[in-house]
Structure formats: C-alpha cells, structure tokens
Amino acid sequence: MKKILCIWLIMMVGLVGCGTSDEVTETISEGEQGGKEVSTLATSLKVDKEEDKLAFTLSLTNKGNETVTLEFPTGQLFDFIVVNEKSEVVYKYSEGMMFTQAIVQKNLGPNETMTFTDEWDLMVNGERVPPGRYRVLGELPIMTVNGSEAFREQFLVEEDVIIE
C-alpha cells in the first residue's frame, strides 16, 4: 500500500509541475533576427561574426505599459549554447561556472530592455573551429512572469551562422 501511495504521490507532483501559463494563449510571432514575442515580452538574439570570434547579444524587452516581475530559478540569468551540424555542443557559456542557488527576481519596466552579451573565441587550443553551419541558442531560464508559470519556449531563441 505504501508503494502505491508513493507512486501516486510522485505522479501527482509531476502533474502539478506541468501546468501552463495564461501567456500561452497569446500569439507567438517570429522576429527578424531569431526573436519571439508572447504577450508584452519580446526575446531576441543577435549574432555578429567577427574575424576570430562570434559575439552574442540576447535581449528581453517589455513592450507593455506595466512593470513585469521575472523569476529565475538561480543566479544564472542567461545562457548561450553553440551546436555543430551533428548537434554536438561545441560551446556553452555556463559550462564550468557556478551560480547562486537561490531564486532571483528581476523587474523589467515598461519599454525597458534587459541585455546579456558573450563572445565565443573561434580559436580553440591554437586551431580555428572547423568551417560549417552552427546553431546559436540564447536562453533566459525564466520560471515565472508576474507570479504565473512562464512559457519557457518564449525565452529560447536561436540563430544559424556559417563559419568559413
């Protein structure tokens, strides 16, 4: 009986964690440069190719008239991931880093933009990264928006880039 109760409890906890947000009912629109928008929040990713590096800019803009409260599960507010044509991760901003293990809240005022940047050096161990098509993913690991569960896909944007 205890075993059945434990299984039932685990299943219920799993179901509770799979809710949806009111924001999901809004229309998702694709932006010009790897952007997505739901409700009043717009997420965008810009990738600039320079001679020996890629420069990433991930932005979140509040296009609404009211301040929005965002909740992150840790001190990690963003991540950049680069995968090659074989879907292998070749770069990850957060790899090897440590972040505060506490829920973090950030307020984003009307027409305010939160921006995160990083660079990926294309020279690894004295050799240039192999030419080819790469996919850059920018992610904001936001848990809730104004106390409601976040539509996580809204905060994940991607852009393809060709390295010659």
mmCIF file with all atom_site columns, C-alpha atoms in Angstrom:
data_model
loop_
_atom_site.group_PDB
_atom_site.id
_atom_site.type_symbol
_atom_site.label_atom_id
_atom_site.label_alt_id
_atom_site.label_comp_id
_atom_site.label_asym_id
_atom_site.label_entity_id
_atom_site.label_seq_id
_atom_site.pdbx_PDB_ins_code
_atom_site.Cartn_x
_atom_site.Cartn_y
_atom_site.Cartn_z
_atom_site.occupancy
_atom_site.B_iso_or_equiv
_atom_site.pdbx_formal_charge
_atom_site.auth_seq_id
_atom_site.auth_comp_id
_atom_site.auth_asym_id
_atom_site.auth_atom_id
_atom_site.pdbx_PDB_model_num
ATOM 1   C CA . MET A 1 1   ? 0.000  0.000  0.000   1.00 0.00 ? 1   MET A CA 1
ATOM 2   C CA . LYS A 1 2   ? 2.862  2.380  0.839   1.00 0.00 ? 2   LYS A CA 1
ATOM 3   C CA . LYS A 1 3   ? 4.436  1.638  -2.540  1.00 0.00 ? 3   LYS A CA 1
ATOM 4   C CA . ILE A 1 4   ? 1.222  2.540  -4.380  1.00 0.00 ? 4   ILE A CA 1
ATOM 5   C CA . LEU A 1 5   ? 0.838  5.711  -2.319  1.00 0.00 ? 5   LEU A CA 1
ATOM 6   C CA . CYS A 1 6   ? 4.444  6.732  -3.123  1.00 0.00 ? 6   CYS A CA 1
ATOM 7   C CA . ILE A 1 7   ? 3.946  6.126  -6.858  1.00 0.00 ? 7   ILE A CA 1
ATOM 8   C CA . TRP A 1 8   ? 0.688  8.093  -6.814  1.00 0.00 ? 8   TRP A CA 1
ATOM 9   C CA . LEU A 1 9   ? 2.371  10.962 -4.938  1.00 0.00 ? 9   LEU A CA 1
ATOM 10  C CA . ILE A 1 10  ? 5.267  11.082 -7.441  1.00 0.00 ? 10  ILE A CA 1
ATOM 11  C CA . MET A 1 11  ? 2.802  11.129 -10.341 1.00 0.00 ? 11  MET A CA 1
ATOM 12  C CA . MET A 1 12  ? 0.796  13.961 -8.775  1.00 0.00 ? 12  MET A CA 1
ATOM 13  C CA . VAL A 1 13  ? 3.905  16.052 -8.141  1.00 0.00 ? 13  VAL A CA 1
ATOM 14  C CA . GLY A 1 14  ? 4.896  15.528 -11.794 1.00 0.00 ? 14  GLY A CA 1
ATOM 15  C CA . LEU A 1 15  ? 1.470  16.631 -12.995 1.00 0.00 ? 15  LEU A CA 1
ATOM 16  C CA . VAL A 1 16  ? 1.457  19.742 -10.837 1.00 0.00 ? 16  VAL A CA 1
ATOM 17  C CA . GLY A 1 17  ? 4.802  20.791 -12.354 1.00 0.00 ? 17  GLY A CA 1
ATOM 18  C CA . CYS A 1 18  ? 3.417  20.542 -15.911 1.00 0.00 ? 18  CYS A CA 1
ATOM 19  C CA . GLY A 1 19  ? 0.981  23.476 -15.833 1.00 0.00 ? 19  GLY A CA 1
ATOM 20  C CA . THR A 1 20  ? 0.603  26.143 -18.477 1.00 0.00 ? 20  THR A CA 1
ATOM 21  C CA . SER A 1 21  ? 0.680  29.894 -18.351 1.00 0.00 ? 21  SER A CA 1
ATOM 22  C CA . ASP A 1 22  ? -2.036 32.341 -19.334 1.00 0.00 ? 22  ASP A CA 1
ATOM 23  C CA . GLU A 1 23  ? 0.564  33.829 -21.666 1.00 0.00 ? 23  GLU A CA 1
ATOM 24  C CA . VAL A 1 24  ? 0.427  30.698 -23.825 1.00 0.00 ? 24  VAL A CA 1
ATOM 25  C CA . THR A 1 25  ? -2.945 31.867 -25.168 1.00 0.00 ? 25  THR A CA 1
ATOM 26  C CA . GLU A 1 26  ? -1.276 34.845 -26.822 1.00 0.00 ? 26  GLU A CA 1
ATOM 27  C CA . THR A 1 27  ? 0.011  34.651 -30.384 1.00 0.00 ? 27  THR A CA 1
ATOM 28  C CA . ILE A 1 28  ? 3.676  33.909 -30.886 1.00 0.00 ? 28  ILE A CA 1
ATOM 29  C CA . SER A 1 29  ? 5.335  35.940 -33.613 1.00 0.00 ? 29  SER A CA 1
ATOM 30  C CA . GLU A 1 30  ? 8.798  35.391 -35.062 1.00 0.00 ? 30  GLU A CA 1
ATOM 31  C CA . GLY A 1 31  ? 11.063 38.423 -35.142 1.00 0.00 ? 31  GLY A CA 1
ATOM 32  C CA . GLU A 1 32  ? 13.577 39.437 -37.796 1.00 0.00 ? 32  GLU A CA 1
ATOM 33  C CA . GLN A 1 33  ? 16.686 38.114 -36.046 1.00 0.00 ? 33  GLN A CA 1
ATOM 34  C CA . GLY A 1 34  ? 15.812 34.965 -34.149 1.00 0.00 ? 34  GLY A CA 1
ATOM 35  C CA . GLY A 1 35  ? 13.209 36.647 -31.942 1.00 0.00 ? 35  GLY A CA 1
ATOM 36  C CA . LYS A 1 36  ? 9.970  35.565 -30.314 1.00 0.00 ? 36  LYS A CA 1
ATOM 37  C CA . GLU A 1 37  ? 7.211  37.537 -28.680 1.00 0.00 ? 37  GLU A CA 1
ATOM 38  C CA . VAL A 1 38  ? 4.368  36.465 -26.408 1.00 0.00 ? 38  VAL A CA 1
ATOM 39  C CA . SER A 1 39  ? 2.209  38.972 -24.606 1.00 0.00 ? 39  SER A CA 1
ATOM 40  C CA . THR A 1 40  ? 4.244  42.118 -23.954 1.00 0.00 ? 40  THR A CA 1
ATOM 41  C CA . LEU A 1 41  ? 7.672  40.446 -23.703 1.00 0.00 ? 41  LEU A CA 1
ATOM 42  C CA . ALA A 1 42  ? 9.923  40.133 -26.766 1.00 0.00 ? 42  ALA A CA 1
ATOM 43  C CA . THR A 1 43  ? 13.064 37.991 -26.765 1.00 0.00 ? 43  THR A CA 1
ATOM 44  C CA . SER A 1 44  ? 15.726 38.459 -29.438 1.00 0.00 ? 44  SER A CA 1
ATOM 45  C CA . LEU A 1 45  ? 19.150 37.091 -30.302 1.00 0.00 ? 45  LEU A CA 1
ATOM 46  C CA . LYS A 1 46  ? 21.772 38.822 -32.411 1.00 0.00 ? 46  LYS A CA 1
ATOM 47  C CA . VAL A 1 47  ? 24.943 37.065 -33.573 1.00 0.00 ? 47  VAL A CA 1
ATOM 48  C CA . ASP A 1 48  ? 27.785 39.132 -35.021 1.00 0.00 ? 48  ASP A CA 1
ATOM 49  C CA . LYS A 1 49  ? 30.595 37.377 -36.889 1.00 0.00 ? 49  LYS A CA 1
ATOM 50  C CA . GLU A 1 50  ? 33.988 38.907 -36.351 1.00 0.00 ? 50  GLU A CA 1
ATOM 51  C CA . GLU A 1 51  ? 37.342 37.632 -37.618 1.00 0.00 ? 51  GLU A CA 1
ATOM 52  C CA . ASP A 1 52  ? 38.129 35.171 -34.828 1.00 0.00 ? 52  ASP A CA 1
ATOM 53  C CA . LYS A 1 53  ? 35.004 35.242 -32.677 1.00 0.00 ? 53  LYS A CA 1
ATOM 54  C CA . LEU A 1 54  ? 31.235 35.295 -32.593 1.00 0.00 ? 54  LEU A CA 1
ATOM 55  C CA . ALA A 1 55  ? 29.618 37.990 -30.456 1.00 0.00 ? 55  ALA A CA 1
ATOM 56  C CA . PHE A 1 56  ? 26.197 37.190 -28.957 1.00 0.00 ? 56  PHE A CA 1
ATOM 57  C CA . THR A 1 57  ? 23.551 39.617 -27.699 1.00 0.00 ? 57  THR A CA 1
ATOM 58  C CA . LEU A 1 58  ? 20.413 38.269 -26.030 1.00 0.00 ? 58  LEU A CA 1
ATOM 59  C CA . SER A 1 59  ? 17.698 40.811 -25.201 1.00 0.00 ? 59  SER A CA 1
ATOM 60  C CA . LEU A 1 60  ? 14.351 40.797 -23.454 1.00 0.00 ? 60  LEU A CA 1
ATOM 61  C CA . THR A 1 61  ? 12.128 43.848 -23.956 1.00 0.00 ? 61  THR A CA 1
ATOM 62  C CA . ASN A 1 62  ? 8.951  44.725 -22.081 1.00 0.00 ? 62  ASN A CA 1
ATOM 63  C CA . LYS A 1 63  ? 6.734  46.296 -24.748 1.00 0.00 ? 63  LYS A CA 1
ATOM 64  C CA . GLY A 1 64  ? 3.889  46.770 -22.286 1.00 0.00 ? 64  GLY A CA 1
ATOM 65  C CA . ASN A 1 65  ? 2.772  49.670 -20.112 1.00 0.00 ? 65  ASN A CA 1
ATOM 66  C CA . GLU A 1 66  ? 3.361  47.984 -16.742 1.00 0.00 ? 66  GLU A CA 1
ATOM 67  C CA . THR A 1 67  ? 6.406  46.663 -14.908 1.00 0.00 ? 67  THR A CA 1
ATOM 68  C CA . VAL A 1 68  ? 6.862  42.905 -15.216 1.00 0.00 ? 68  VAL A CA 1
ATOM 69  C CA . THR A 1 69  ? 8.395  40.773 -12.443 1.00 0.00 ? 69  THR A CA 1
ATOM 70  C CA . LEU A 1 70  ? 10.535 37.886 -13.695 1.00 0.00 ? 70  LEU A CA 1
ATOM 71  C CA . GLU A 1 71  ? 11.627 35.000 -11.501 1.00 0.00 ? 71  GLU A CA 1
ATOM 72  C CA . PHE A 1 72  ? 14.740 32.913 -12.240 1.00 0.00 ? 72  PHE A CA 1
ATOM 73  C CA . PRO A 1 73  ? 15.474 29.566 -10.517 1.00 0.00 ? 73  PRO A CA 1
ATOM 74  C CA . THR A 1 74  ? 19.125 30.512 -9.790  1.00 0.00 ? 74  THR A CA 1
ATOM 75  C CA . GLY A 1 75  ? 21.587 33.354 -10.231 1.00 0.00 ? 75  GLY A CA 1
ATOM 76  C CA . GLN A 1 76  ? 22.065 32.246 -13.844 1.00 0.00 ? 76  GLN A CA 1
ATOM 77  C CA . LEU A 1 77  ? 20.030 34.757 -15.840 1.00 0.00 ? 77  LEU A CA 1
ATOM 78  C CA . PHE A 1 78  ? 21.029 33.639 -19.349 1.00 0.00 ? 78  PHE A CA 1
ATOM 79  C CA . ASP A 1 79  ? 22.934 31.084 -21.379 1.00 0.00 ? 79  ASP A CA 1
ATOM 80  C CA . PHE A 1 80  ? 24.420 30.837 -24.856 1.00 0.00 ? 80  PHE A CA 1
ATOM 81  C CA . ILE A 1 81  ? 24.903 27.424 -26.463 1.00 0.00 ? 81  ILE A CA 1
ATOM 82  C CA . VAL A 1 82  ? 26.511 26.676 -29.830 1.00 0.00 ? 82  VAL A CA 1
ATOM 83  C CA . VAL A 1 83  ? 25.928 23.327 -31.547 1.00 0.00 ? 83  VAL A CA 1
ATOM 84  C CA . ASN A 1 84  ? 27.502 21.996 -34.728 1.00 0.00 ? 84  ASN A CA 1
ATOM 85  C CA . GLU A 1 85  ? 25.828 20.196 -37.633 1.00 0.00 ? 85  GLU A CA 1
ATOM 86  C CA . LYS A 1 86  ? 25.957 16.916 -35.685 1.00 0.00 ? 86  LYS A CA 1
ATOM 87  C CA . SER A 1 87  ? 24.002 18.574 -32.833 1.00 0.00 ? 87  SER A CA 1
ATOM 88  C CA . GLU A 1 88  ? 27.086 18.390 -30.596 1.00 0.00 ? 88  GLU A CA 1
ATOM 89  C CA . VAL A 1 89  ? 27.537 21.204 -28.101 1.00 0.00 ? 89  VAL A CA 1
ATOM 90  C CA . VAL A 1 90  ? 30.780 22.961 -29.025 1.00 0.00 ? 90  VAL A CA 1
ATOM 91  C CA . TYR A 1 91  ? 30.369 25.964 -26.721 1.00 0.00 ? 91  TYR A CA 1
ATOM 92  C CA . LYS A 1 92  ? 28.249 26.683 -23.665 1.00 0.00 ? 92  LYS A CA 1
ATOM 93  C CA . TYR A 1 93  ? 28.581 29.940 -21.754 1.00 0.00 ? 93  TYR A CA 1
ATOM 94  C CA . SER A 1 94  ? 27.622 28.399 -18.400 1.00 0.00 ? 94  SER A CA 1
ATOM 95  C CA . GLU A 1 95  ? 29.886 25.347 -18.605 1.00 0.00 ? 95  GLU A CA 1
ATOM 96  C CA . GLY A 1 96  ? 32.209 25.218 -15.632 1.00 0.00 ? 96  GLY A CA 1
ATOM 97  C CA . MET A 1 97  ? 30.560 28.236 -13.975 1.00 0.00 ? 97  MET A CA 1
ATOM 98  C CA . MET A 1 98  ? 28.885 28.366 -10.597 1.00 0.00 ? 98  MET A CA 1
ATOM 99  C CA . PHE A 1 99  ? 25.740 30.384 -9.912  1.00 0.00 ? 99  PHE A CA 1
ATOM 100 C CA . THR A 1 100 ? 23.916 31.409 -6.757  1.00 0.00 ? 100 THR A CA 1
ATOM 101 C CA . GLN A 1 101 ? 21.457 28.680 -5.782  1.00 0.00 ? 101 GLN A CA 1
ATOM 102 C CA . ALA A 1 102 ? 18.606 30.996 -4.861  1.00 0.00 ? 102 ALA A CA 1
ATOM 103 C CA . ILE A 1 103 ? 15.523 32.248 -6.637  1.00 0.00 ? 103 ILE A CA 1
ATOM 104 C CA . VAL A 1 104 ? 16.267 35.634 -8.212  1.00 0.00 ? 104 VAL A CA 1
ATOM 105 C CA . GLN A 1 105 ? 13.636 38.253 -9.079  1.00 0.00 ? 105 GLN A CA 1
ATOM 106 C CA . LYS A 1 106 ? 14.160 40.993 -11.654 1.00 0.00 ? 106 LYS A CA 1
ATOM 107 C CA . ASN A 1 107 ? 11.772 43.783 -12.571 1.00 0.00 ? 107 ASN A CA 1
ATOM 108 C CA . LEU A 1 108 ? 11.514 44.982 -16.150 1.00 0.00 ? 108 LEU A CA 1
ATOM 109 C CA . GLY A 1 109 ? 9.793  48.343 -16.538 1.00 0.00 ? 109 GLY A CA 1
ATOM 110 C CA . PRO A 1 110 ? 7.662  49.499 -19.475 1.00 0.00 ? 110 PRO A CA 1
ATOM 111 C CA . ASN A 1 111 ? 9.723  49.760 -22.676 1.00 0.00 ? 111 ASN A CA 1
ATOM 112 C CA . GLU A 1 112 ? 12.799 48.600 -20.746 1.00 0.00 ? 112 GLU A CA 1
ATOM 113 C CA . THR A 1 113 ? 15.261 46.070 -22.208 1.00 0.00 ? 113 THR A CA 1
ATOM 114 C CA . MET A 1 114 ? 17.429 43.581 -20.338 1.00 0.00 ? 114 MET A CA 1
ATOM 115 C CA . THR A 1 115 ? 20.533 42.677 -22.401 1.00 0.00 ? 115 THR A CA 1
ATOM 116 C CA . PHE A 1 116 ? 23.160 39.942 -21.991 1.00 0.00 ? 116 PHE A CA 1
ATOM 117 C CA . THR A 1 117 ? 26.317 39.535 -24.081 1.00 0.00 ? 117 THR A CA 1
ATOM 118 C CA . ASP A 1 118 ? 29.075 36.999 -24.561 1.00 0.00 ? 118 ASP A CA 1
ATOM 119 C CA . GLU A 1 119 ? 31.754 36.070 -27.096 1.00 0.00 ? 119 GLU A CA 1
ATOM 120 C CA . TRP A 1 120 ? 32.914 32.723 -28.433 1.00 0.00 ? 120 TRP A CA 1
ATOM 121 C CA . ASP A 1 121 ? 36.559 32.605 -29.480 1.00 0.00 ? 121 ASP A CA 1
ATOM 122 C CA . LEU A 1 122 ? 36.823 30.640 -32.730 1.00 0.00 ? 122 LEU A CA 1
ATOM 123 C CA . MET A 1 123 ? 40.435 29.740 -31.922 1.00 0.00 ? 123 MET A CA 1
ATOM 124 C CA . VAL A 1 124 ? 40.471 26.687 -29.647 1.00 0.00 ? 124 VAL A CA 1
ATOM 125 C CA . ASN A 1 125 ? 43.828 25.291 -28.494 1.00 0.00 ? 125 ASN A CA 1
ATOM 126 C CA . GLY A 1 126 ? 45.610 27.224 -31.234 1.00 0.00 ? 126 GLY A CA 1
ATOM 127 C CA . GLU A 1 127 ? 43.346 25.913 -34.013 1.00 0.00 ? 127 GLU A CA 1
ATOM 128 C CA . ARG A 1 128 ? 40.369 27.535 -35.666 1.00 0.00 ? 128 ARG A CA 1
ATOM 129 C CA . VAL A 1 129 ? 36.932 25.957 -35.234 1.00 0.00 ? 129 VAL A CA 1
ATOM 130 C CA . PRO A 1 130 ? 36.096 23.821 -38.315 1.00 0.00 ? 130 PRO A CA 1
ATOM 131 C CA . PRO A 1 131 ? 34.064 25.588 -41.033 1.00 0.00 ? 131 PRO A CA 1
ATOM 132 C CA . GLY A 1 132 ? 30.396 24.725 -41.261 1.00 0.00 ? 132 GLY A CA 1
ATOM 133 C CA . ARG A 1 133 ? 26.888 25.598 -40.127 1.00 0.00 ? 133 ARG A CA 1
ATOM 134 C CA . TYR A 1 134 ? 26.388 26.217 -36.418 1.00 0.00 ? 134 TYR A CA 1
ATOM 135 C CA . ARG A 1 135 ? 23.252 26.926 -34.416 1.00 0.00 ? 135 ARG A CA 1
ATOM 136 C CA . VAL A 1 136 ? 23.461 29.517 -31.647 1.00 0.00 ? 136 VAL A CA 1
ATOM 137 C CA . LEU A 1 137 ? 20.855 29.246 -28.889 1.00 0.00 ? 137 LEU A CA 1
ATOM 138 C CA . GLY A 1 138 ? 20.174 32.037 -26.435 1.00 0.00 ? 138 GLY A CA 1
ATOM 139 C CA . GLU A 1 139 ? 18.128 31.179 -23.362 1.00 0.00 ? 139 GLU A CA 1
ATOM 140 C CA . LEU A 1 140 ? 16.647 33.099 -20.453 1.00 0.00 ? 140 LEU A CA 1
ATOM 141 C CA . PRO A 1 141 ? 15.715 30.471 -17.815 1.00 0.00 ? 141 PRO A CA 1
ATOM 142 C CA . ILE A 1 142 ? 12.700 32.408 -16.529 1.00 0.00 ? 142 ILE A CA 1
ATOM 143 C CA . MET A 1 143 ? 10.376 30.393 -14.228 1.00 0.00 ? 143 MET A CA 1
ATOM 144 C CA . THR A 1 144 ? 7.546  32.856 -13.709 1.00 0.00 ? 144 THR A CA 1
ATOM 145 C CA . VAL A 1 145 ? 6.275  36.144 -15.101 1.00 0.00 ? 145 VAL A CA 1
ATOM 146 C CA . ASN A 1 146 ? 4.252  38.169 -12.600 1.00 0.00 ? 146 ASN A CA 1
ATOM 147 C CA . GLY A 1 147 ? 3.848  35.042 -10.482 1.00 0.00 ? 147 GLY A CA 1
ATOM 148 C CA . SER A 1 148 ? 2.445  32.846 -13.296 1.00 0.00 ? 148 SER A CA 1
ATOM 149 C CA . GLU A 1 149 ? 4.384  29.973 -14.791 1.00 0.00 ? 149 GLU A CA 1
ATOM 150 C CA . ALA A 1 150 ? 6.428  31.166 -17.766 1.00 0.00 ? 150 ALA A CA 1
ATOM 151 C CA . PHE A 1 151 ? 6.045  29.865 -21.301 1.00 0.00 ? 151 PHE A CA 1
ATOM 152 C CA . ARG A 1 152 ? 9.684  28.698 -21.496 1.00 0.00 ? 152 ARG A CA 1
ATOM 153 C CA . GLU A 1 153 ? 9.841  28.476 -25.309 1.00 0.00 ? 153 GLU A CA 1
ATOM 154 C CA . GLN A 1 154 ? 9.275  32.230 -25.451 1.00 0.00 ? 154 GLN A CA 1
ATOM 155 C CA . PHE A 1 155 ? 12.657 32.772 -23.812 1.00 0.00 ? 155 PHE A CA 1
ATOM 156 C CA . LEU A 1 156 ? 14.640 30.406 -26.057 1.00 0.00 ? 156 LEU A CA 1
ATOM 157 C CA . VAL A 1 157 ? 15.771 31.902 -29.369 1.00 0.00 ? 157 VAL A CA 1
ATOM 158 C CA . GLU A 1 158 ? 18.126 30.572 -31.998 1.00 0.00 ? 158 GLU A CA 1
ATOM 159 C CA . GLU A 1 159 ? 20.092 31.743 -34.979 1.00 0.00 ? 159 GLU A CA 1
ATOM 160 C CA . ASP A 1 160 ? 22.065 29.822 -37.611 1.00 0.00 ? 160 ASP A CA 1
ATOM 161 C CA . VAL A 1 161 ? 25.516 31.011 -38.548 1.00 0.00 ? 161 VAL A CA 1
ATOM 162 C CA . ILE A 1 162 ? 28.006 29.779 -41.120 1.00 0.00 ? 162 ILE A CA 1
ATOM 163 C CA . ILE A 1 163 ? 31.681 29.801 -40.213 1.00 0.00 ? 163 ILE A CA 1
ATOM 164 C CA . GLU A 1 164 ? 34.018 29.745 -43.191 1.00 0.00 ? 164 GLU A CA 1
#
